[in-house]
Amino acid sequence: MEAETFTFTNVKYVRGQSGSQEAITFTCDGVDNMSVANPSVGNRHYDDLMKQVTAGTITIADAD
């Protein structure tokens, strides 16, 4: 079975209280305000996001 490929935009890390990058927010296929914990290996959105980051097709912006 082939993995899904999503279109991600507005990808950005979110810092937790400890200062670590605890989550990633993004728009996926036009749906705003989505997020996943960082890391979330096994989550279909996280896995595809990291695959695209590794391939150099998208980047994750730093947290504010």
Short mmCIF file of C-alpha atoms in Angstrom, two decimals, residues 30-55:
data_model
loop_
_atom_site.label_atom_id
_atom_site.label_comp_id
_atom_site.label_asym_id
_atom_site.label_seq_id
_atom_site.Cartn_x
_atom_site.Cartn_y
_atom_site.Cartn_z
CA GLY A 30 -6.72 23.44 2.34
CA VAL A 31 -7.83 22.56 5.89
CA ASP A 32 -6.51 25.22 8.30
CA ASN A 33 -5.39 24.88 11.91
CA MET A 34 -4.22 21.29 11.90
CA SER A 35 -1.44 20.11 14.21
CA VAL A 36 0.48 17.07 15.34
CA ALA A 37 2.69 16.46 18.35
CA ASN A 38 6.41 16.45 17.60
CA PRO A 39 7.37 13.68 17.12
CA SER A 40 4.32 11.61 16.13
CA VAL A 41 5.88 8.75 14.20
CA GLY A 42 3.07 6.58 12.84
CA ASN A 43 0.70 9.53 12.35
CA ARG A 44 -0.07 9.75 8.63
CA HIS A 45 0.24 13.55 8.51
CA TYR A 46 3.46 13.65 10.55
CA ASP A 47 5.05 10.85 8.53
CA ASP A 48 4.25 12.49 5.18
CA LEU A 49 5.33 15.90 6.48
CA MET A 50 8.72 14.52 7.57
CA LYS A 51 9.09 12.66 4.25
CA GLN A 52 8.58 15.95 2.40
CA VAL A 53 10.98 17.80 4.73
CA THR A 54 13.64 15.13 4.15
CA ALA A 55 13.09 15.38 0.38
#
